[in-house]
PDB file of C-alpha atoms in Angstrom:
ATOM      1  CA  ASP A   1      33.510 135.898 -69.151  1.00 56.00           C
ATOM      2  CA  THR A   2      33.369 132.703 -71.185  1.00 79.00           C
ATOM      3  CA  GLY A   3      29.934 133.400 -72.644  1.00 93.00           C
ATOM      4  CA  VAL A   4      26.920 131.112 -72.853  1.00 96.00           C
ATOM      5  CA  SER A   5      27.818 127.540 -73.755  1.00 96.00           C
ATOM      6  CA  GLN A   6      25.466 124.959 -75.269  1.00 97.00           C
ATOM      7  CA  ASP A   7      25.987 121.260 -75.818  1.00 97.00           C
ATOM      8  CA  PRO A   8      25.730 119.505 -78.188  1.00 97.00           C
ATOM      9  CA  ARG A   9      26.022 121.832 -81.196  1.00 96.00           C
ATOM     10  CA  HIS A  10      24.217 119.378 -83.417  1.00 97.00           C
ATOM     11  CA  LYS A  11      21.875 116.477 -82.679  1.00 97.00           C
ATOM     12  CA  ILE A  12      20.412 114.087 -85.223  1.00 97.00           C
ATOM     13  CA  THR A  13      17.888 111.579 -83.983  1.00 97.00           C
ATOM     14  CA  LYS A  14      15.029 109.409 -85.145  1.00 96.00           C
ATOM     15  CA  ARG A  15      11.434 110.391 -84.605  1.00 96.00           C
ATOM     16  CA  GLY A  16      10.137 109.132 -81.283  1.00 97.00           C
ATOM     17  CA  GLN A  17      13.456 109.317 -79.458  1.00 97.00           C
ATOM     18  CA  ASN A  18      14.130 111.514 -76.435  1.00 98.00           C
ATOM     19  CA  VAL A  19      16.808 114.207 -76.543  1.00 98.00           C
ATOM     20  CA  THR A  20      18.383 116.419 -73.889  1.00 98.00           C
ATOM     21  CA  PHE A  21      20.307 119.649 -74.378  1.00 97.00           C
ATOM     22  CA  ARG A  22      22.478 121.472 -71.892  1.00 98.00           C
ATOM     23  CA  CYS A  23      23.106 125.189 -71.400  1.00 98.00           C
ATOM     24  CA  ASP A  24      25.761 126.780 -69.208  1.00 97.00           C
ATOM     25  CA  PRO A  25      24.969 130.476 -68.754  1.00 97.00           C
ATOM     26  CA  ILE A  26      27.329 133.306 -67.883  1.00 95.00           C
ATOM     27  CA  SER A  27      28.159 132.563 -64.278  1.00 92.00           C
ATOM     28  CA  GLU A  28      26.777 135.660 -62.555  1.00 89.00           C
ATOM     29  CA  HIS A  29      23.534 135.768 -64.567  1.00 93.00           C
ATOM     30  CA  ASN A  30      20.366 135.035 -62.596  1.00 93.00           C
ATOM     31  CA  ARG A  31      18.064 134.580 -65.590  1.00 95.00           C
ATOM     32  CA  LEU A  32      18.219 131.838 -68.172  1.00 97.00           C
ATOM     33  CA  TYR A  33      15.983 131.618 -71.241  1.00 97.00           C
ATOM     34  CA  TRP A  34      15.284 128.968 -73.858  1.00 97.00           C
ATOM     35  CA  TYR A  35      14.174 129.897 -77.372  1.00 97.00           C
ATOM     36  CA  ARG A  36      13.524 127.940 -80.552  1.00 97.00           C
ATOM     37  CA  GLN A  37      14.406 129.258 -84.001  1.00 97.00           C
ATOM     38  CA  THR A  38      13.459 127.883 -87.396  1.00 95.00           C
ATOM     39  CA  LEU A  39      14.954 128.937 -90.717  1.00 92.00           C
ATOM     40  CA  GLY A  40      14.026 132.460 -91.742  1.00 91.00           C
ATOM     41  CA  GLN A  41      12.286 133.253 -88.467  1.00 94.00           C
ATOM     42  CA  GLY A  42      13.216 135.071 -85.298  1.00 95.00           C
ATOM     43  CA  PRO A  43      13.708 133.147 -82.052  1.00 96.00           C
ATOM     44  CA  GLU A  44      10.505 132.066 -80.300  1.00 95.00           C
ATOM     45  CA  PHE A  45      10.317 132.079 -76.498  1.00 95.00           C
ATOM     46  CA  LEU A  46       9.936 128.687 -74.784  1.00 96.00           C
ATOM     47  CA  THR A  47      10.611 129.147 -71.070  1.00 96.00           C
ATOM     48  CA  TYR A  48      12.736 131.004 -68.541  1.00 94.00           C
ATOM     49  CA  PHE A  49      14.269 130.599 -65.095  1.00 95.00           C
ATOM     50  CA  GLN A  50      15.193 133.066 -62.433  1.00 94.00           C
ATOM     51  CA  ASN A  51      17.810 131.251 -60.399  1.00 93.00           C
ATOM     52  CA  GLU A  52      16.379 127.737 -59.972  1.00 93.00           C
ATOM     53  CA  ALA A  53      12.717 128.729 -60.326  1.00 94.00           C
ATOM     54  CA  GLN A  54      10.968 128.211 -63.665  1.00 93.00           C
ATOM     55  CA  LEU A  55       8.782 131.307 -63.836  1.00 92.00           C
ATOM     56  CA  GLU A  56       7.144 131.070 -67.238  1.00 91.00           C
ATOM     57  CA  LYS A  57       6.457 128.527 -69.976  1.00 92.00           C
ATOM     58  CA  SER A  58       5.134 129.384 -73.405  1.00 91.00           C
ATOM     59  CA  ARG A  59       1.666 128.062 -74.212  1.00 87.00           C
ATOM     60  CA  LEU A  60       3.272 126.716 -77.375  1.00 78.00           C
ATOM     61  CA  LEU A  61       5.375 124.341 -75.284  1.00 83.00           C
ATOM     62  CA  SER A  62       3.729 120.937 -75.259  1.00 87.00           C
ATOM     63  CA  ASP A  63       3.997 118.542 -72.328  1.00 92.00           C
ATOM     64  CA  ARG A  64       6.696 116.646 -74.247  1.00 95.00           C
ATOM     65  CA  PHE A  65       9.069 119.492 -73.377  1.00 96.00           C
ATOM     66  CA  SER A  66      10.567 119.896 -69.917  1.00 95.00           C
ATOM     67  CA  ALA A  67      13.314 122.132 -68.623  1.00 96.00           C
ATOM     68  CA  GLU A  68      15.233 122.236 -65.375  1.00 96.00           C
ATOM     69  CA  ARG A  69      17.804 124.420 -63.692  1.00 96.00           C
ATOM     70  CA  PRO A  70      18.406 122.434 -60.497  1.00 91.00           C
ATOM     71  CA  LYS A  71      21.038 124.542 -58.755  1.00 87.00           C
ATOM     72  CA  GLY A  72      20.414 127.830 -60.468  1.00 86.00           C
ATOM     73  CA  SER A  73      23.441 127.359 -62.693  1.00 91.00           C
ATOM     74  CA  PHE A  74      23.272 125.155 -65.823  1.00 96.00           C
ATOM     75  CA  SER A  75      19.966 124.169 -67.401  1.00 98.00           C
ATOM     76  CA  THR A  76      18.723 121.207 -69.402  1.00 98.00           C
ATOM     77  CA  LEU A  77      15.935 121.060 -71.960  1.00 97.00           C
ATOM     78  CA  GLU A  78      14.467 117.640 -72.687  1.00 97.00           C
ATOM     79  CA  ILE A  79      12.170 116.736 -75.545  1.00 97.00           C
ATOM     80  CA  GLN A  80      10.383 113.392 -75.260  1.00 97.00           C
ATOM     81  CA  ARG A  81       8.987 111.407 -78.198  1.00 97.00           C
ATOM     82  CA  THR A  82      10.442 113.784 -80.765  1.00 97.00           C
ATOM     83  CA  GLU A  83       8.406 114.731 -83.845  1.00 95.00           C
ATOM     84  CA  GLN A  84       9.382 116.099 -87.251  1.00 95.00           C
ATOM     85  CA  GLY A  85       8.138 119.524 -86.225  1.00 94.00           C
ATOM     86  CA  ASP A  86      10.673 119.674 -83.407  1.00 96.00           C
ATOM     87  CA  SER A  87      13.495 120.154 -85.927  1.00 97.00           C
ATOM     88  CA  ALA A  88      14.899 123.604 -85.164  1.00 96.00           C
ATOM     89  CA  MET A  89      17.744 125.509 -83.549  1.00 97.00           C
ATOM     90  CA  TYR A  90      17.372 125.619 -79.755  1.00 98.00           C
ATOM     91  CA  LEU A  91      18.955 128.730 -78.303  1.00 98.00           C
ATOM     92  CA  CYS A  92      19.801 129.455 -74.705  1.00 98.00           C
ATOM     93  CA  ALA A  93      20.355 132.972 -73.383  1.00 97.00           C
ATOM     94  CA  SER A  94      21.189 134.456 -70.011  1.00 96.00           C
ATOM     95  CA  SER A  95      21.021 137.878 -68.422  1.00 94.00           C
ATOM     96  CA  PRO A  96      21.296 139.634 -65.067  1.00 92.00           C
ATOM     97  CA  LEU A  97      18.110 140.763 -63.321  1.00 88.00           C
ATOM     98  CA  GLY A  98      16.306 143.789 -64.728  1.00 82.00           C
ATOM     99  CA  HIS A  99      15.931 144.839 -68.331  1.00 79.00           C
ATOM    100  CA  GLN A 100      19.387 143.855 -69.462  1.00 87.00           C
ATOM    101  CA  PRO A 101      20.533 142.485 -72.821  1.00 92.00           C
ATOM    102  CA  GLN A 102      20.362 138.733 -73.133  1.00 95.00           C
ATOM    103  CA  HIS A 103      23.528 136.944 -74.217  1.00 96.00           C
ATOM    104  CA  PHE A 104      22.937 133.973 -76.479  1.00 96.00           C
ATOM    105  CA  GLY A 105      24.764 130.705 -76.909  1.00 96.00           C
ATOM    106  CA  ASP A 106      25.510 129.266 -80.353  1.00 94.00           C
ATOM    107  CA  GLY A 107      22.534 126.935 -80.068  1.00 96.00           C
ATOM    108  CA  THR A 108      21.850 123.245 -80.548  1.00 97.00           C
ATOM    109  CA  ARG A 109      20.609 122.323 -84.022  1.00 97.00           C
ATOM    110  CA  LEU A 110      18.157 119.419 -83.790  1.00 97.00           C
ATOM    111  CA  SER A 111      17.334 117.338 -86.859  1.00 97.00           C
ATOM    112  CA  ILE A 112      14.631 114.673 -86.687  1.00 96.00           C
ATOM    113  CA  LEU A 113      14.894 111.881 -89.260  1.00 92.00           C
TER     114      LEU A 113
ATOM    115  CA  GLY B   1      -1.976 140.016 -79.468  1.00 66.00           C
ATOM    116  CA  GLN B   2       1.756 140.505 -79.865  1.00 81.00           C
ATOM    117  CA  ASN B   3       3.129 141.444 -83.256  1.00 91.00           C
ATOM    118  CA  ILE B   4       6.473 142.699 -84.469  1.00 96.00           C
ATOM    119  CA  ASP B   5       6.982 143.559 -88.128  1.00 97.00           C
ATOM    120  CA  GLN B   6      10.174 144.182 -90.046  1.00 98.00           C
ATOM    121  CA  PRO B   7      11.070 143.806 -93.721  1.00 97.00           C
ATOM    122  CA  THR B   8      12.184 140.338 -94.763  1.00 97.00           C
ATOM    123  CA  GLU B   9      15.107 141.387 -96.938  1.00 97.00           C
ATOM    124  CA  MET B  10      17.142 144.484 -97.792  1.00 98.00           C
ATOM    125  CA  THR B  11      20.101 145.109-100.054  1.00 98.00           C
ATOM    126  CA  ALA B  12      22.606 147.948 -99.772  1.00 97.00           C
ATOM    127  CA  THR B  13      25.976 148.954-101.151  1.00 97.00           C
ATOM    128  CA  GLU B  14      29.285 148.879 -99.297  1.00 97.00           C
ATOM    129  CA  GLY B  15      30.031 152.285 -97.769  1.00 97.00           C
ATOM    130  CA  ALA B  16      26.388 153.388 -97.850  1.00 98.00           C
ATOM    131  CA  ILE B  17      23.821 153.904 -95.067  1.00 98.00           C
ATOM    132  CA  VAL B  18      20.847 151.603 -94.494  1.00 98.00           C
ATOM    133  CA  GLN B  19      17.822 151.950 -92.216  1.00 98.00           C
ATOM    134  CA  ILE B  20      15.945 148.870 -91.014  1.00 98.00           C
ATOM    135  CA  ASN B  21      12.478 149.599 -89.664  1.00 98.00           C
ATOM    136  CA  CYS B  22      10.522 147.749 -87.004  1.00 98.00           C
ATOM    137  CA  THR B  23       6.952 148.276 -85.851  1.00 98.00           C
ATOM    138  CA  TYR B  24       5.481 146.568 -82.828  1.00 96.00           C
ATOM    139  CA  GLN B  25       2.208 145.955 -81.020  1.00 93.00           C
ATOM    140  CA  THR B  26       2.669 144.308 -77.638  1.00 89.00           C
ATOM    141  CA  SER B  27       0.588 144.125 -74.477  1.00 86.00           C
ATOM    142  CA  GLY B  28       3.430 145.625 -72.432  1.00 86.00           C
ATOM    143  CA  PHE B  29       6.666 147.454 -73.135  1.00 90.00           C
ATOM    144  CA  ASN B  30       9.912 147.405 -71.182  1.00 90.00           C
ATOM    145  CA  GLY B  31      12.338 148.124 -73.962  1.00 93.00           C
ATOM    146  CA  LEU B  32      13.305 147.296 -77.520  1.00 96.00           C
ATOM    147  CA  PHE B  33      16.451 145.424 -78.508  1.00 96.00           C
ATOM    148  CA  TRP B  34      18.299 144.975 -81.789  1.00 98.00           C
ATOM    149  CA  TYR B  35      20.414 141.886 -82.403  1.00 98.00           C
ATOM    150  CA  GLN B  36      22.671 140.868 -85.294  1.00 98.00           C
ATOM    151  CA  GLN B  37      22.779 137.229 -86.345  1.00 97.00           C
ATOM    152  CA  HIS B  38      25.164 135.755 -88.902  1.00 96.00           C
ATOM    153  CA  ALA B  39      24.107 132.488 -90.499  1.00 92.00           C
ATOM    154  CA  GLY B  40      24.640 129.555 -88.147  1.00 88.00           C
ATOM    155  CA  GLU B  41      25.726 131.766 -85.272  1.00 91.00           C
ATOM    156  CA  ALA B  42      24.213 133.164 -82.080  1.00 91.00           C
ATOM    157  CA  PRO B  43      22.364 136.487 -82.071  1.00 95.00           C
ATOM    158  CA  THR B  44      24.649 139.211 -80.711  1.00 96.00           C
ATOM    159  CA  PHE B  45      23.367 142.303 -78.918  1.00 95.00           C
ATOM    160  CA  LEU B  46      23.582 145.613 -80.779  1.00 96.00           C
ATOM    161  CA  SER B  47      21.405 148.167 -78.990  1.00 96.00           C
ATOM    162  CA  TYR B  48      18.680 148.798 -76.413  1.00 95.00           C
ATOM    163  CA  ASN B  49      16.078 151.598 -76.341  1.00 96.00           C
ATOM    164  CA  VAL B  50      13.587 152.150 -73.549  1.00 93.00           C
ATOM    165  CA  LEU B  51      13.010 155.913 -73.883  1.00 95.00           C
ATOM    166  CA  ASP B  52      12.100 157.820 -77.030  1.00 97.00           C
ATOM    167  CA  GLY B  53      14.979 159.075 -79.077  1.00 97.00           C
ATOM    168  CA  LEU B  54      18.209 158.057 -80.708  1.00 97.00           C
ATOM    169  CA  GLU B  55      20.941 155.881 -79.204  1.00 94.00           C
ATOM    170  CA  GLU B  56      24.265 155.979 -81.040  1.00 94.00           C
ATOM    171  CA  LYS B  57      27.024 153.406 -80.774  1.00 91.00           C
ATOM    172  CA  GLY B  58      29.761 153.729 -83.349  1.00 94.00           C
ATOM    173  CA  ARG B  59      28.488 152.911 -86.843  1.00 96.00           C
ATOM    174  CA  PHE B  60      25.170 151.716 -85.408  1.00 96.00           C
ATOM    175  CA  SER B  61      22.295 153.882 -84.142  1.00 97.00           C
ATOM    176  CA  SER B  62      18.818 152.931 -82.991  1.00 98.00           C
ATOM    177  CA  PHE B  63      15.731 155.092 -82.675  1.00 98.00           C
ATOM    178  CA  LEU B  64      12.520 154.554 -80.711  1.00 98.00           C
ATOM    179  CA  SER B  65       9.088 156.190 -80.747  1.00 97.00           C
ATOM    180  CA  ARG B  66       6.883 154.532 -78.132  1.00 96.00           C
ATOM    181  CA  SER B  67       3.754 156.466 -79.123  1.00 95.00           C
ATOM    182  CA  LYS B  68       4.074 155.167 -82.686  1.00 96.00           C
ATOM    183  CA  GLY B  69       5.266 151.662 -81.775  1.00 96.00           C
ATOM    184  CA  TYR B  70       8.208 152.199 -84.096  1.00 96.00           C
ATOM    185  CA  SER B  71      11.947 151.729 -84.091  1.00 98.00           C
ATOM    186  CA  TYR B  72      14.712 151.739 -86.644  1.00 98.00           C
ATOM    187  CA  LEU B  73      18.301 150.555 -86.772  1.00 98.00           C
ATOM    188  CA  LEU B  74      20.668 152.738 -88.791  1.00 98.00           C
ATOM    189  CA  LEU B  75      23.904 151.278 -90.083  1.00 98.00           C
ATOM    190  CA  LYS B  76      26.492 153.685 -91.498  1.00 97.00           C
ATOM    191  CA  GLU B  77      29.599 153.091 -93.606  1.00 97.00           C
ATOM    192  CA  LEU B  78      28.415 149.629 -94.484  1.00 98.00           C
ATOM    193  CA  GLN B  79      30.982 146.851 -94.652  1.00 98.00           C
ATOM    194  CA  MET B  80      30.705 143.432 -96.265  1.00 97.00           C
ATOM    195  CA  LYS B  81      30.794 141.841 -92.814  1.00 97.00           C
ATOM    196  CA  ASP B  82      27.519 143.642 -91.982  1.00 98.00           C
ATOM    197  CA  SER B  83      25.700 141.136 -94.209  1.00 98.00           C
ATOM    198  CA  ALA B  84      23.559 139.319 -91.643  1.00 98.00           C
ATOM    199  CA  SER B  85      20.052 139.035 -90.237  1.00 98.00           C
ATOM    200  CA  TYR B  86      18.968 141.896 -87.976  1.00 98.00           C
ATOM    201  CA  LEU B  87      16.431 141.010 -85.312  1.00 98.00           C
ATOM    202  CA  CYS B  88      14.095 143.465 -83.600  1.00 98.00           C
ATOM    203  CA  ALA B  89      12.835 142.257 -80.200  1.00 96.00           C
ATOM    204  CA  VAL B  90      10.555 143.722 -77.537  1.00 95.00           C
ATOM    205  CA  SER B  91      10.667 142.991 -73.826  1.00 92.00           C
ATOM    206  CA  GLY B  92       6.997 143.089 -72.919  1.00 82.00           C
ATOM    207  CA  ASP B  93       6.869 142.169 -69.238  1.00 77.00           C
ATOM    208  CA  GLN B  94       8.882 142.124 -66.021  1.00 70.00           C
ATOM    209  CA  GLY B  95      10.280 138.682 -66.712  1.00 73.00           C
ATOM    210  CA  GLY B  96      12.375 139.969 -69.561  1.00 82.00           C
ATOM    211  CA  LYS B  97      11.393 137.411 -72.186  1.00 90.00           C
ATOM    212  CA  LEU B  98      11.901 138.749 -75.693  1.00 94.00           C
ATOM    213  CA  ILE B  99       9.351 138.742 -78.494  1.00 94.00           C
ATOM    214  CA  PHE B 100      11.216 138.744 -81.798  1.00 96.00           C
ATOM    215  CA  GLY B 101      10.330 139.848 -85.276  1.00 96.00           C
ATOM    216  CA  GLN B 102      11.153 137.490 -88.131  1.00 96.00           C
ATOM    217  CA  GLY B 103      14.421 139.280 -88.837  1.00 97.00           C
ATOM    218  CA  THR B 104      15.637 141.369 -91.779  1.00 98.00           C
ATOM    219  CA  GLU B 105      18.231 139.690 -94.001  1.00 98.00           C
ATOM    220  CA  LEU B 106      20.643 142.418 -95.097  1.00 98.00           C
ATOM    221  CA  SER B 107      22.924 141.832 -98.081  1.00 98.00           C
ATOM    222  CA  VAL B 108      25.794 144.259 -98.573  1.00 98.00           C
ATOM    223  CA  LYS B 109      27.066 144.372-102.175  1.00 97.00           C
ATOM    224  CA  PRO B 110      30.463 145.685-103.307  1.00 95.00           C
TER     225      PRO B 110
END
């Protein structure tokens, strides 16, 4: 069990640029979740996949955000035309089916200049 | 609406016991989780309650009362390394997504 892996750990970009993050979940986990966390707050749900199907997106997620999990393994989260308000830690988590604990990666910290 | 409340900050002394409370109002309930998060690191799972009562795991215990929408995390024999943010989260639907509180920043003093 190598845990949940996220890449990159840090991303600094200029406003208006597109960014893409990658998450590799624990291999046998069917579910994969994306959360966003700002300083002093708990993680906020963005979207989740069960295998390759994206089953739910938060209403807070604008159309500039898109996520994929093409083969039911790794996932990518893309943000287009980044804005200052997108600066945050983006966390990925995975779990088996059922009400099981989610295991989190170390996150990608995004800073918008 | 969905709401989870926990204190923003707490301070305790090394070797002591501390209780971190969490109250929740969610449209559904499929369990309550506690996570520990050190600064700059990933949240790590501590405990899970789905039925009323106390779950004990070493120095950590968690309690749930579904009728009151209330949980607490009890940390015994505090150590300096327990200084961290403690996150209360509710799984409200079948999909398993977690709704988190803002976290309680615990400082353990010598």
